């Protein structure tokens, strides 16, 4: 079967041939429909994040998959069920995080991430997975099921952030998303449904397809070249909630100053090492004297994937149409990895979905 992989020593994805995997007991064989590409994939390809499976000369890419069960292999699935796999797997047998269904809370070393670190991903014509790591989704979501994983990332971050505000009456009505990539814009679409006022930060000139989406949503575009994040409060308004999805490390510090009293910032970006000079006393004081919170969030578990299926249905069709800028077959896969300002979200299609 064909798979898309990156080889050690190379920063270019290539198509390779691999044997079709055989499901072990408790695993199903899944025929891959589509696999999305996000900023993390670019970081993995460039060597900035992730790592190869031990003893392997390549890593099959892809962690945002949707597929159809081909062989249930004695699991609870039926052939034809549409499923989305979670990302993390235990490195050696299992461990308490996985046993509790909280693999997303496991520390480094206690997990592999398929397509990212230590385990092959889903960019192949078929993959196998333990049944408990496959989330069934409604058939009508098959074409866009590759968006469930990124939406689940936001579900988890919101859960963690809101939990930190659960001990008092918190009535947020302004939210700022930092970053106009696919994670930022999906999140903006979700927050737009619950917040009175939403803002989104980027660093581009109009005309730009991501700013068009902000306009259409009725969100306010914040250009970080004109308004640094720590000045957003004065230039626009203090924000009850900030969702960081730029991966630009200084935003972590600056966003504390963009928050309204009692506000919370969720950090999602995975930056490399970066030095940055700032007033740590001012940041510390803001967090304490205004009861502000900052939470980091990574990965997601089955519960978040399930919540994401509802959130996907709730997003307007026009937003999904504008967000998904290209779906490419394996022969054309390089286009899915183009990373310029015309591209928002792409996916590679391994097989077409046929309604049952
Ligand atoms: P992406 O497509 O690379 O999006 C990042 C966006 O941030 C880009 O549109 C970029 O703008 C913008 N940006 C970067 N620096 C900026 C600055 N200084 N001012 C204004 N805008 C800035 O990545 P993504 O897939 O949306 O993911 C976003 C981040 O979240 C990445 O770091 C990714 O690794 C991380 N992530 C984390 C998790 C998790 O579980 N924690 C899950 C998914 C993704 P330009 O395009 O104009 O440069
Ligand atoms: C993936 C997560 C993963 C994170 C860190 C994200 O792009 O969606 O599942 O935990 O990267 O590797
Ligand atoms: Zn991702």
mmCIF file of C-alpha atoms and ligand atoms in Angstrom:
data_model
loop_
_atom_site.group_PDB
_atom_site.id
_atom_site.type_symbol
_atom_site.label_atom_id
_atom_site.label_comp_id
_atom_site.label_asym_id
_atom_site.label_seq_id
_atom_site.Cartn_x
_atom_site.Cartn_y
_atom_site.Cartn_z
ATOM 1 C CA UNK A 1 0.000 0.000 0.000
ATOM 2 C CA UNK A 2 1.032 3.623 -0.463
ATOM 3 C CA UNK A 3 2.023 5.764 2.522
ATOM 4 C CA UNK A 4 3.368 9.305 2.915
ATOM 5 C CA UNK A 5 6.438 9.474 5.094
ATOM 6 C CA UNK A 6 9.449 11.537 5.987
ATOM 7 C CA UNK A 7 12.834 9.773 6.056
ATOM 8 C CA UNK A 8 15.591 10.372 8.566
ATOM 9 C CA UNK A 9 17.916 13.130 7.331
ATOM 10 C CA UNK A 10 15.297 14.568 4.971
ATOM 11 C CA UNK A 11 12.765 17.350 5.374
ATOM 12 C CA UNK A 12 10.638 16.342 2.364
ATOM 13 C CA UNK A 13 7.626 14.046 2.557
ATOM 14 C CA UNK A 14 7.674 11.200 0.012
ATOM 15 C CA UNK A 15 5.361 8.402 -1.104
ATOM 16 C CA UNK A 16 6.634 4.979 -0.039
ATOM 17 C CA UNK A 17 5.321 1.411 -0.379
ATOM 18 C CA UNK A 18 4.593 -0.555 2.786
ATOM 19 C CA UNK A 19 2.822 -3.836 3.448
ATOM 20 C CA UNK A 20 -0.839 -3.507 4.405
ATOM 21 C CA UNK A 21 -0.986 -3.910 8.216
ATOM 22 C CA UNK A 22 -2.635 -6.936 9.841
ATOM 23 C CA UNK A 23 -4.850 -6.178 12.858
ATOM 24 C CA UNK A 24 -3.835 -7.838 16.134
ATOM 25 C CA UNK A 25 -6.554 -9.191 18.416
ATOM 26 C CA UNK A 26 -8.598 -6.234 19.737
ATOM 27 C CA UNK A 27 -7.640 -4.107 16.736
ATOM 28 C CA UNK A 28 -9.660 -3.200 13.658
ATOM 29 C CA UNK A 29 -8.316 -2.619 10.148
ATOM 30 C CA UNK A 30 -9.358 0.787 8.829
ATOM 31 C CA UNK A 31 -9.370 1.993 5.222
ATOM 32 C CA UNK A 32 -8.167 5.570 5.291
ATOM 33 C CA UNK A 33 -10.388 8.205 3.704
ATOM 34 C CA UNK A 34 -8.663 11.511 4.375
ATOM 35 C CA UNK A 35 -5.857 12.798 6.610
ATOM 36 C CA UNK A 36 -5.516 16.506 7.457
ATOM 37 C CA UNK A 37 -2.328 18.551 7.645
ATOM 38 C CA UNK A 38 -1.629 21.095 10.390
ATOM 39 C CA UNK A 39 1.198 23.255 11.725
ATOM 40 C CA UNK A 40 2.482 20.314 13.772
ATOM 41 C CA UNK A 41 3.013 18.257 10.594
ATOM 42 C CA UNK A 42 5.210 21.037 9.218
ATOM 43 C CA UNK A 43 7.154 21.109 12.492
ATOM 44 C CA UNK A 44 7.577 17.304 12.350
ATOM 45 C CA UNK A 45 8.754 17.401 8.726
ATOM 46 C CA UNK A 46 11.290 20.151 9.445
ATOM 47 C CA UNK A 47 12.602 18.244 12.493
ATOM 48 C CA UNK A 48 11.458 20.873 15.012
ATOM 49 C CA UNK A 49 9.062 18.545 16.848
ATOM 50 C CA UNK A 50 8.453 14.816 17.209
ATOM 51 C CA UNK A 51 10.657 11.840 16.413
ATOM 52 C CA UNK A 52 11.002 8.611 14.452
ATOM 53 C CA UNK A 53 9.815 5.208 15.651
ATOM 54 C CA UNK A 54 12.721 3.365 17.262
ATOM 55 C CA UNK A 55 14.811 1.437 14.754
ATOM 56 C CA UNK A 56 12.914 2.815 11.734
ATOM 57 C CA UNK A 57 14.384 4.924 8.968
ATOM 58 C CA UNK A 58 11.105 6.764 8.316
ATOM 59 C CA UNK A 59 7.981 8.102 9.990
ATOM 60 C CA UNK A 60 4.604 7.750 8.297
ATOM 61 C CA UNK A 61 3.027 11.190 8.715
ATOM 62 C CA UNK A 62 -0.477 12.207 9.699
ATOM 63 C CA UNK A 63 -2.455 12.380 12.936
ATOM 64 C CA UNK A 64 -5.790 13.907 11.788
ATOM 65 C CA UNK A 65 -7.470 10.924 10.156
ATOM 66 C CA UNK A 66 -10.890 9.666 9.208
ATOM 67 C CA UNK A 67 -11.507 6.210 7.796
ATOM 68 C CA UNK A 68 -13.942 3.354 7.335
ATOM 69 C CA UNK A 69 -13.693 0.056 9.191
ATOM 70 C CA UNK A 70 -12.615 -2.543 6.629
ATOM 71 C CA UNK A 71 -12.187 -5.554 8.949
ATOM 72 C CA UNK A 72 -13.775 -5.309 12.409
ATOM 73 C CA UNK A 73 -11.695 -8.355 13.410
ATOM 74 C CA UNK A 74 -13.991 -9.319 16.281
ATOM 75 C CA UNK A 75 -14.206 -5.796 17.751
ATOM 76 C CA UNK A 76 -17.512 -3.991 18.396
ATOM 77 C CA UNK A 77 -17.337 -2.262 15.002
ATOM 78 C CA UNK A 78 -19.105 -3.233 11.808
ATOM 79 C CA UNK A 79 -17.543 -3.055 8.384
ATOM 80 C CA UNK A 80 -18.412 0.356 6.944
ATOM 81 C CA UNK A 81 -18.446 2.246 10.252
ATOM 82 C CA UNK A 82 -16.878 5.682 9.917
ATOM 83 C CA UNK A 83 -14.205 6.224 12.577
ATOM 84 C CA UNK A 84 -11.627 8.754 13.747
ATOM 85 C CA UNK A 85 -8.535 7.475 15.608
ATOM 86 C CA UNK A 86 -7.085 9.191 18.660
ATOM 87 C CA UNK A 87 -3.396 10.109 18.454
ATOM 88 C CA UNK A 88 -1.593 8.739 21.509
ATOM 89 C CA UNK A 89 -0.563 5.137 22.113
ATOM 90 C CA UNK A 90 1.361 3.653 25.061
ATOM 91 C CA UNK A 91 5.058 3.095 24.323
ATOM 92 C CA UNK A 92 5.404 -0.227 26.171
ATOM 93 C CA UNK A 93 2.215 -2.158 26.768
ATOM 94 C CA UNK A 94 0.103 0.223 28.803
ATOM 95 C CA UNK A 95 0.361 2.632 31.750
ATOM 96 C CA UNK A 96 -2.089 4.222 34.219
ATOM 97 C CA UNK A 97 -2.773 7.257 31.984
ATOM 98 C CA UNK A 98 -3.974 5.015 29.176
ATOM 99 C CA UNK A 99 -5.840 2.696 31.549
ATOM 100 C CA UNK A 100 -7.791 5.712 32.848
ATOM 101 C CA UNK A 101 -8.561 6.947 29.322
ATOM 102 C CA UNK A 102 -6.406 10.021 30.016
ATOM 103 C CA UNK A 103 -3.493 9.456 27.651
ATOM 104 C CA UNK A 104 -3.660 13.183 26.859
ATOM 105 C CA UNK A 105 -2.418 13.863 30.412
ATOM 106 C CA UNK A 106 0.584 11.499 30.164
ATOM 107 C CA UNK A 107 4.025 13.108 30.521
ATOM 108 C CA UNK A 108 6.743 12.818 27.886
ATOM 109 C CA UNK A 109 8.127 9.298 27.709
ATOM 110 C CA UNK A 110 4.770 7.757 28.677
ATOM 111 C CA UNK A 111 3.244 8.030 25.206
ATOM 112 C CA UNK A 112 3.877 7.841 21.508
ATOM 113 C CA UNK A 113 1.910 10.068 19.148
ATOM 114 C CA UNK A 114 1.017 8.490 15.835
ATOM 115 C CA UNK A 115 2.484 10.493 12.975
ATOM 116 C CA UNK A 116 4.341 12.788 15.389
ATOM 117 C CA UNK A 117 6.595 11.009 17.849
ATOM 118 C CA UNK A 118 7.653 7.365 18.152
ATOM 119 C CA UNK A 119 4.881 5.744 16.082
ATOM 120 C CA UNK A 120 3.768 5.741 12.458
ATOM 121 C CA UNK A 121 0.826 7.930 11.555
ATOM 122 C CA UNK A 122 -2.264 7.536 9.421
ATOM 123 C CA UNK A 123 -1.139 8.770 5.999
ATOM 124 C CA UNK A 124 -1.418 5.337 4.426
ATOM 125 C CA UNK A 125 -4.119 3.475 2.519
ATOM 126 C CA UNK A 126 -4.875 1.378 5.618
ATOM 127 C CA UNK A 127 -4.070 1.519 9.312
ATOM 128 C CA UNK A 128 -4.831 -0.649 12.319
ATOM 129 C CA UNK A 129 -5.866 0.565 15.756
ATOM 130 C CA UNK A 130 -7.129 -0.857 19.039
ATOM 131 C CA UNK A 131 -10.911 -0.525 18.960
ATOM 132 C CA UNK A 132 -10.963 1.646 22.106
ATOM 133 C CA UNK A 133 -8.846 4.255 20.296
ATOM 134 C CA UNK A 134 -11.312 4.559 17.412
ATOM 135 C CA UNK A 135 -14.157 7.033 17.853
ATOM 136 C CA UNK A 136 -17.243 6.291 15.742
ATOM 137 C CA UNK A 137 -18.667 9.342 13.993
ATOM 138 C CA UNK A 138 -21.885 9.810 11.997
ATOM 139 C CA UNK A 139 -21.632 8.790 8.331
ATOM 140 C CA UNK A 140 -22.452 12.317 7.140
ATOM 141 C CA UNK A 141 -19.232 13.556 8.781
ATOM 142 C CA UNK A 142 -17.005 11.229 6.725
ATOM 143 C CA UNK A 143 -15.868 13.934 4.232
ATOM 144 C CA UNK A 144 -14.757 16.362 6.966
ATOM 145 C CA UNK A 145 -13.997 13.840 9.705
ATOM 146 C CA UNK A 146 -10.330 14.836 9.553
ATOM 147 C CA UNK A 147 -11.371 18.031 11.381
ATOM 148 C CA UNK A 148 -12.534 16.091 14.454
ATOM 149 C CA UNK A 149 -9.012 15.703 15.885
ATOM 150 C CA UNK A 150 -8.103 19.427 15.706
ATOM 151 C CA UNK A 151 -11.526 20.391 17.079
ATOM 152 C CA UNK A 152 -10.966 17.923 19.934
ATOM 153 C CA UNK A 153 -7.767 19.818 20.786
ATOM 154 C CA UNK A 154 -9.874 22.932 21.364
ATOM 155 C CA UNK A 155 -12.500 20.997 23.337
ATOM 156 C CA UNK A 156 -9.820 19.884 25.783
ATOM 157 C CA UNK A 157 -8.215 23.317 26.085
ATOM 158 C CA UNK A 158 -11.610 24.908 26.776
ATOM 159 C CA UNK A 159 -12.337 22.267 29.398
ATOM 160 C CA UNK A 160 -9.051 22.922 31.213
ATOM 161 C CA UNK A 161 -9.382 26.696 30.988
ATOM 162 C CA UNK A 162 -13.000 26.758 32.124
ATOM 163 C CA UNK A 163 -12.266 24.351 34.983
ATOM 164 C CA UNK A 164 -9.826 26.950 36.307
ATOM 165 C CA UNK A 165 -12.709 29.495 36.420
ATOM 166 C CA UNK A 166 -15.279 27.134 37.913
ATOM 167 C CA UNK A 167 -14.959 28.170 41.565
ATOM 168 C CA UNK A 168 -16.693 31.538 41.104
ATOM 169 C CA UNK A 169 -19.291 33.163 38.878
ATOM 170 C CA UNK A 170 -17.496 33.832 35.630
ATOM 171 C CA UNK A 171 -19.510 35.356 32.797
ATOM 172 C CA UNK A 172 -17.076 35.827 29.913
ATOM 173 C CA UNK A 173 -18.166 37.707 26.822
ATOM 174 C CA UNK A 174 -14.954 38.644 24.997
ATOM 175 C CA UNK A 175 -12.479 36.179 23.499
ATOM 176 C CA UNK A 176 -9.254 36.608 21.544
ATOM 177 C CA UNK A 177 -7.713 33.881 19.397
ATOM 178 C CA UNK A 178 -4.005 34.325 18.748
ATOM 179 C CA UNK A 179 -3.208 32.867 15.329
ATOM 180 C CA UNK A 180 -5.082 32.591 12.055
ATOM 181 C CA UNK A 181 -3.895 29.093 11.132
ATOM 182 C CA UNK A 182 -6.317 26.193 10.923
ATOM 183 C CA UNK A 183 -6.425 25.628 14.698
ATOM 184 C CA UNK A 184 -6.970 29.319 15.379
ATOM 185 C CA UNK A 185 -9.757 29.698 12.806
ATOM 186 C CA UNK A 186 -11.587 26.511 13.810
ATOM 187 C CA UNK A 187 -11.478 27.759 17.396
ATOM 188 C CA UNK A 188 -12.646 31.223 16.345
ATOM 189 C CA UNK A 189 -15.666 29.610 14.666
ATOM 190 C CA UNK A 190 -16.436 27.688 17.853
ATOM 191 C CA UNK A 191 -16.000 30.680 20.184
ATOM 192 C CA UNK A 192 -18.081 32.884 17.898
ATOM 193 C CA UNK A 193 -21.088 30.752 18.840
ATOM 194 C CA UNK A 194 -20.786 31.480 22.559
ATOM 195 C CA UNK A 195 -19.022 34.829 22.997
ATOM 196 C CA UNK A 196 -20.604 38.224 22.334
ATOM 197 C CA UNK A 197 -17.387 39.581 20.874
ATOM 198 C CA UNK A 198 -14.522 37.628 19.263
ATOM 199 C CA UNK A 199 -11.150 38.846 18.024
ATOM 200 C CA UNK A 200 -8.425 37.080 16.038
ATOM 201 C CA UNK A 201 -4.743 37.995 15.811
ATOM 202 C CA UNK A 202 -2.649 37.640 12.671
ATOM 203 C CA UNK A 203 0.204 39.415 10.901
ATOM 204 C CA UNK A 204 -1.017 39.744 7.330
ATOM 205 C CA UNK A 205 -2.266 42.449 4.977
ATOM 206 C CA UNK A 206 -5.693 42.403 3.401
ATOM 207 C CA UNK A 207 -6.810 40.902 1.088
ATOM 208 C CA UNK A 208 -6.258 37.593 2.815
ATOM 209 C CA UNK A 209 -8.513 34.525 2.981
ATOM 210 C CA UNK A 210 -8.139 34.164 6.754
ATOM 211 C CA UNK A 211 -9.124 37.798 7.361
ATOM 212 C CA UNK A 212 -12.101 37.261 5.024
ATOM 213 C CA UNK A 213 -13.246 34.464 7.346
ATOM 214 C CA UNK A 214 -12.889 36.758 10.383
ATOM 215 C CA UNK A 215 -14.939 39.433 8.601
ATOM 216 C CA UNK A 216 -17.640 36.958 7.621
ATOM 217 C CA UNK A 217 -17.871 35.720 11.222
ATOM 218 C CA UNK A 218 -18.150 39.302 12.462
ATOM 219 C CA UNK A 219 -14.875 38.904 14.379
ATOM 220 C CA UNK A 220 -12.415 41.783 14.755
ATOM 221 C CA UNK A 221 -9.013 41.351 13.092
ATOM 222 C CA UNK A 222 -6.054 42.341 15.279
ATOM 223 C CA UNK A 223 -2.789 42.845 13.362
ATOM 224 C CA UNK A 224 0.094 41.991 15.707
ATOM 225 C CA UNK A 225 2.402 44.301 13.741
ATOM 226 C CA UNK A 226 0.234 47.268 14.799
ATOM 227 C CA UNK A 227 -1.102 46.038 18.124
ATOM 228 C CA UNK A 228 1.210 43.815 20.150
ATOM 229 C CA UNK A 229 -0.705 41.323 22.261
ATOM 230 C CA UNK A 230 0.011 43.102 25.543
ATOM 231 C CA UNK A 231 -1.604 46.275 24.121
ATOM 232 C CA UNK A 232 -4.826 44.605 22.970
ATOM 233 C CA UNK A 233 -6.619 45.542 26.198
ATOM 234 C CA UNK A 234 -6.098 49.281 25.637
ATOM 235 C CA UNK A 235 -6.508 49.208 21.840
ATOM 236 C CA UNK A 236 -9.661 47.032 21.816
ATOM 237 C CA UNK A 237 -10.874 45.733 25.170
ATOM 238 C CA UNK A 238 -9.545 43.478 27.933
ATOM 239 C CA UNK A 239 -10.310 39.842 27.030
ATOM 240 C CA UNK A 240 -12.028 37.329 29.269
ATOM 241 C CA UNK A 241 -10.510 34.431 27.359
ATOM 242 C CA UNK A 242 -7.388 34.179 25.200
ATOM 243 C CA UNK A 243 -6.626 31.092 23.093
ATOM 244 C CA UNK A 244 -3.012 31.034 21.891
ATOM 245 C CA UNK A 245 -2.445 29.149 18.620
ATOM 246 C CA UNK A 246 0.533 30.935 17.089
ATOM 247 C CA UNK A 247 3.395 28.979 18.633
ATOM 248 C CA UNK A 248 5.084 32.383 19.088
ATOM 249 C CA UNK A 249 6.459 32.069 22.617
ATOM 250 C CA UNK A 250 6.360 35.765 23.696
ATOM 251 C CA UNK A 251 2.571 35.617 23.301
ATOM 252 C CA UNK A 252 2.431 33.514 26.470
ATOM 253 C CA UNK A 253 3.777 36.412 28.516
ATOM 254 C CA UNK A 254 2.036 39.183 26.607
ATOM 255 C CA UNK A 255 -1.381 37.571 26.756
ATOM 256 C CA UNK A 256 -1.536 37.900 30.554
ATOM 257 C CA UNK A 257 -1.710 41.673 29.974
ATOM 258 C CA UNK A 258 -4.462 41.279 27.351
ATOM 259 C CA UNK A 259 -6.713 39.535 29.880
ATOM 260 C CA UNK A 260 -9.522 41.177 31.812
ATOM 261 C CA UNK A 261 -9.492 40.611 35.585
ATOM 262 C CA UNK A 262 -10.445 36.964 36.352
ATOM 263 C CA UNK A 263 -9.669 35.977 32.762
ATOM 264 C CA UNK A 264 -7.845 32.900 31.529
ATOM 265 C CA UNK A 265 -5.428 32.174 28.709
ATOM 266 C CA UNK A 266 -5.001 28.723 27.186
ATOM 267 C CA UNK A 267 -1.635 28.060 25.548
ATOM 268 C CA UNK A 268 -1.593 25.583 22.662
ATOM 269 C CA UNK A 269 1.501 26.470 20.618
ATOM 270 C CA UNK A 270 4.569 24.263 20.679
ATOM 271 C CA UNK A 271 7.462 26.721 20.273
ATOM 272 C CA UNK A 272 11.153 25.934 20.094
ATOM 273 C CA UNK A 273 13.655 27.557 22.418
ATOM 274 C CA UNK A 274 13.449 31.351 22.356
ATOM 275 C CA UNK A 275 14.863 34.094 24.565
ATOM 276 C CA UNK A 276 12.652 37.086 25.361
ATOM 277 C CA UNK A 277 13.203 39.923 27.802
ATOM 278 C CA UNK A 278 10.144 40.936 29.833
ATOM 279 C CA UNK A 279 8.997 42.280 33.187
ATOM 280 C CA UNK A 280 8.358 39.083 35.104
ATOM 281 C CA UNK A 281 7.209 41.060 38.149
ATOM 282 C CA UNK A 282 4.468 42.735 36.129
ATOM 283 C CA UNK A 283 3.307 39.391 34.792
ATOM 284 C CA UNK A 284 3.389 37.735 38.205
ATOM 285 C CA UNK A 285 1.540 40.668 39.761
ATOM 286 C CA UNK A 286 -1.175 40.631 37.081
ATOM 287 C CA UNK A 287 -1.820 36.933 37.579
ATOM 288 C CA UNK A 288 -2.076 37.297 41.357
ATOM 289 C CA UNK A 289 -3.800 40.643 41.847
ATOM 290 C CA UNK A 290 -6.411 40.022 39.151
ATOM 291 C CA UNK A 291 -7.004 36.313 39.733
ATOM 292 C CA UNK A 292 -5.880 35.494 36.217
ATOM 293 C CA UNK A 293 -5.004 31.997 35.044
ATOM 294 C CA UNK A 294 -2.794 30.510 32.370
ATOM 295 C CA UNK A 295 -3.131 26.875 31.351
ATOM 296 C CA UNK A 296 -1.182 24.800 28.877
ATOM 297 C CA UNK A 297 -3.055 22.093 26.991
ATOM 298 C CA UNK A 298 -1.891 19.308 24.721
ATOM 299 C CA UNK A 299 -3.598 16.464 22.917
ATOM 300 C CA UNK A 300 -7.131 15.216 23.706
ATOM 301 C CA UNK A 301 -8.942 12.053 24.716
ATOM 302 C CA UNK A 302 -11.996 10.120 23.504
ATOM 303 C CA UNK A 303 -14.400 12.374 25.427
ATOM 304 C CA UNK A 304 -13.038 15.413 23.575
ATOM 305 C CA UNK A 305 -13.351 13.625 20.214
ATOM 306 C CA UNK A 306 -16.983 12.870 21.027
ATOM 307 C CA UNK A 307 -17.644 16.512 21.920
ATOM 308 C CA UNK A 308 -15.897 17.518 18.688
ATOM 309 C CA UNK A 309 -18.430 15.644 16.545
ATOM 310 C CA UNK A 310 -21.169 17.921 17.942
ATOM 311 C CA UNK A 311 -19.011 21.001 17.454
ATOM 312 C CA UNK A 312 -18.253 20.052 13.851
ATOM 313 C CA UNK A 313 -21.980 19.799 13.092
ATOM 314 C CA UNK A 314 -22.546 23.207 14.697
ATOM 315 C CA UNK A 315 -19.989 25.029 12.523
ATOM 316 C CA UNK A 316 -21.533 26.828 9.549
ATOM 317 C CA UNK A 317 -21.073 25.159 6.146
ATOM 318 C CA UNK A 318 -19.631 28.314 4.586
ATOM 319 C CA UNK A 319 -16.876 28.399 7.237
ATOM 320 C CA UNK A 320 -15.881 24.791 6.584
ATOM 321 C CA UNK A 321 -15.939 25.423 2.814
ATOM 322 C CA UNK A 322 -13.676 28.452 3.159
ATOM 323 C CA UNK A 323 -11.387 26.801 5.701
ATOM 324 C CA UNK A 324 -10.660 23.636 3.706
ATOM 325 C CA UNK A 325 -8.674 25.081 0.831
ATOM 326 C CA UNK A 326 -7.687 21.787 -0.798
ATOM 327 C CA UNK A 327 -8.137 18.004 -0.761
ATOM 328 C CA UNK A 328 -5.499 16.183 -2.797
ATOM 329 C CA UNK A 329 -5.057 12.599 -3.944
ATOM 330 C CA UNK A 330 -1.876 10.694 -3.123
ATOM 331 C CA UNK A 331 -0.461 11.413 -6.602
ATOM 332 C CA UNK A 332 -0.824 15.118 -5.872
ATOM 333 C CA UNK A 333 0.062 14.955 -2.171
ATOM 334 C CA UNK A 334 2.756 17.665 -2.278
ATOM 335 C CA UNK A 335 0.060 20.308 -2.724
ATOM 336 C CA UNK A 336 -1.343 19.336 0.687
ATOM 337 C CA UNK A 337 1.966 20.361 2.253
ATOM 338 C CA UNK A 338 2.208 23.794 0.607
ATOM 339 C CA UNK A 339 2.380 26.366 3.398
ATOM 340 C CA UNK A 340 1.654 29.811 1.990
ATOM 341 C CA UNK A 341 -0.972 32.485 2.583
ATOM 342 C CA UNK A 342 -3.426 30.953 0.089
ATOM 343 C CA UNK A 343 -3.627 27.749 2.132
ATOM 344 C CA UNK A 344 -5.615 27.313 5.344
ATOM 345 C CA UNK A 345 -6.464 23.624 5.788
ATOM 346 C CA UNK A 346 -5.622 20.754 3.453
ATOM 347 C CA UNK A 347 -5.999 16.985 3.520
ATOM 348 C CA UNK A 348 -4.699 14.025 1.539
ATOM 349 C CA UNK A 349 -7.389 11.670 0.237
ATOM 350 C CA UNK A 350 -6.427 7.979 0.234
ATOM 351 C CA UNK A 351 -9.803 6.606 -0.816
ATOM 352 C CA UNK A 352 -13.220 8.022 -1.651
ATOM 353 C CA UNK A 353 -16.144 7.630 0.734
ATOM 354 C CA UNK A 354 -19.070 5.668 -0.624
ATOM 355 C CA UNK A 355 -22.322 6.026 1.283
ATOM 356 C CA UNK A 356 -23.706 2.754 2.633
HETATM 357 P P1 LIG B 1 -0.228 27.218 11.777
HETATM 358 O O1 LIG B 1 -1.074 26.863 10.597
HETATM 359 O O2 LIG B 1 1.246 27.307 11.616
HETATM 360 O O3 LIG B 1 -0.819 28.583 12.362
HETATM 361 C C1 LIG B 1 -0.112 29.484 13.143
HETATM 362 C C2 LIG B 1 -0.627 30.855 12.771
HETATM 363 O O4 LIG B 1 -0.115 31.807 13.690
HETATM 364 C C3 LIG B 1 -0.201 31.290 11.392
HETATM 365 O O5 LIG B 1 -1.339 31.678 10.668
HETATM 366 C C4 LIG B 1 0.745 32.460 11.633
HETATM 367 O O6 LIG B 1 0.620 33.500 10.683
HETATM 368 C C5 LIG B 1 0.265 32.962 12.976
HETATM 369 N N1 LIG B 1 1.328 33.653 13.709
HETATM 370 C C6 LIG B 1 2.535 33.162 14.078
HETATM 371 N N2 LIG B 1 3.239 34.098 14.741
HETATM 372 C C7 LIG B 1 2.473 35.205 14.779
HETATM 373 C C8 LIG B 1 2.651 36.513 15.303
HETATM 374 N N3 LIG B 1 3.783 36.854 15.918
HETATM 375 N N4 LIG B 1 1.645 37.409 15.174
HETATM 376 C C9 LIG B 1 0.500 37.060 14.549
HETATM 377 N N5 LIG B 1 0.278 35.850 14.026
HETATM 378 C C10 LIG B 1 1.251 34.929 14.136
HETATM 379 O O7 LIG B 1 -0.474 26.162 12.943
HETATM 380 P P2 LIG B 1 -1.830 25.483 13.475
HETATM 381 O O8 LIG B 1 -1.952 24.133 12.909
HETATM 382 O O9 LIG B 1 -2.955 26.426 13.335
HETATM 383 O O10 LIG B 1 -1.406 25.314 15.007
HETATM 384 C C11 LIG B 1 -1.118 26.448 15.805
HETATM 385 C C12 LIG B 1 -0.092 26.110 16.872
HETATM 386 O O11 LIG B 1 -0.674 25.177 17.774
HETATM 387 C C13 LIG B 1 1.197 25.436 16.383
HETATM 388 O O12 LIG B 1 2.272 25.869 17.187
HETATM 389 C C14 LIG B 1 0.936 23.950 16.615
HETATM 390 O O13 LIG B 1 2.114 23.213 16.835
HETATM 391 C C15 LIG B 1 0.129 24.010 17.887
HETATM 392 N N6 LIG B 1 -0.786 22.899 18.111
HETATM 393 C C16 LIG B 1 -0.833 22.419 19.379
HETATM 394 C C17 LIG B 1 -1.723 21.424 19.712
HETATM 395 C C18 LIG B 1 -1.790 20.973 21.120
HETATM 396 O O14 LIG B 1 -2.308 19.876 21.387
HETATM 397 N N7 LIG B 1 -1.292 21.761 22.071
HETATM 398 C C19 LIG B 1 -2.544 20.883 18.714
HETATM 399 C C20 LIG B 1 -2.485 21.394 17.415
HETATM 400 C C21 LIG B 1 -1.596 22.413 17.127
HETATM 401 P P3 LIG B 1 1.328 33.462 9.206
HETATM 402 O O15 LIG B 1 0.753 32.258 8.521
HETATM 403 O O16 LIG B 1 0.891 34.726 8.582
HETATM 404 O O17 LIG B 1 2.785 33.329 9.443
HETATM 405 C C1 LIG B 2 -1.741 17.190 17.764
HETATM 406 C C2 LIG B 2 -1.872 16.652 19.160
HETATM 407 C C3 LIG B 2 -0.484 16.460 19.740
HETATM 408 C C4 LIG B 2 0.287 17.765 19.675
HETATM 409 C C5 LIG B 2 1.700 17.697 20.240
HETATM 410 C C6 LIG B 2 -0.917 18.429 17.765
HETATM 411 O O1 LIG B 2 -0.836 18.910 16.469
HETATM 412 O O2 LIG B 2 -2.999 17.507 17.198
HETATM 413 O O3 LIG B 2 -2.602 15.445 19.138
HETATM 414 O O4 LIG B 2 -0.568 16.018 21.078
HETATM 415 O O5 LIG B 2 0.356 18.198 18.317
HETATM 416 O O6 LIG B 2 2.515 16.810 19.544
HETATM 417 ZN ZN1 LIG B 3 -2.495 18.465 15.229
#
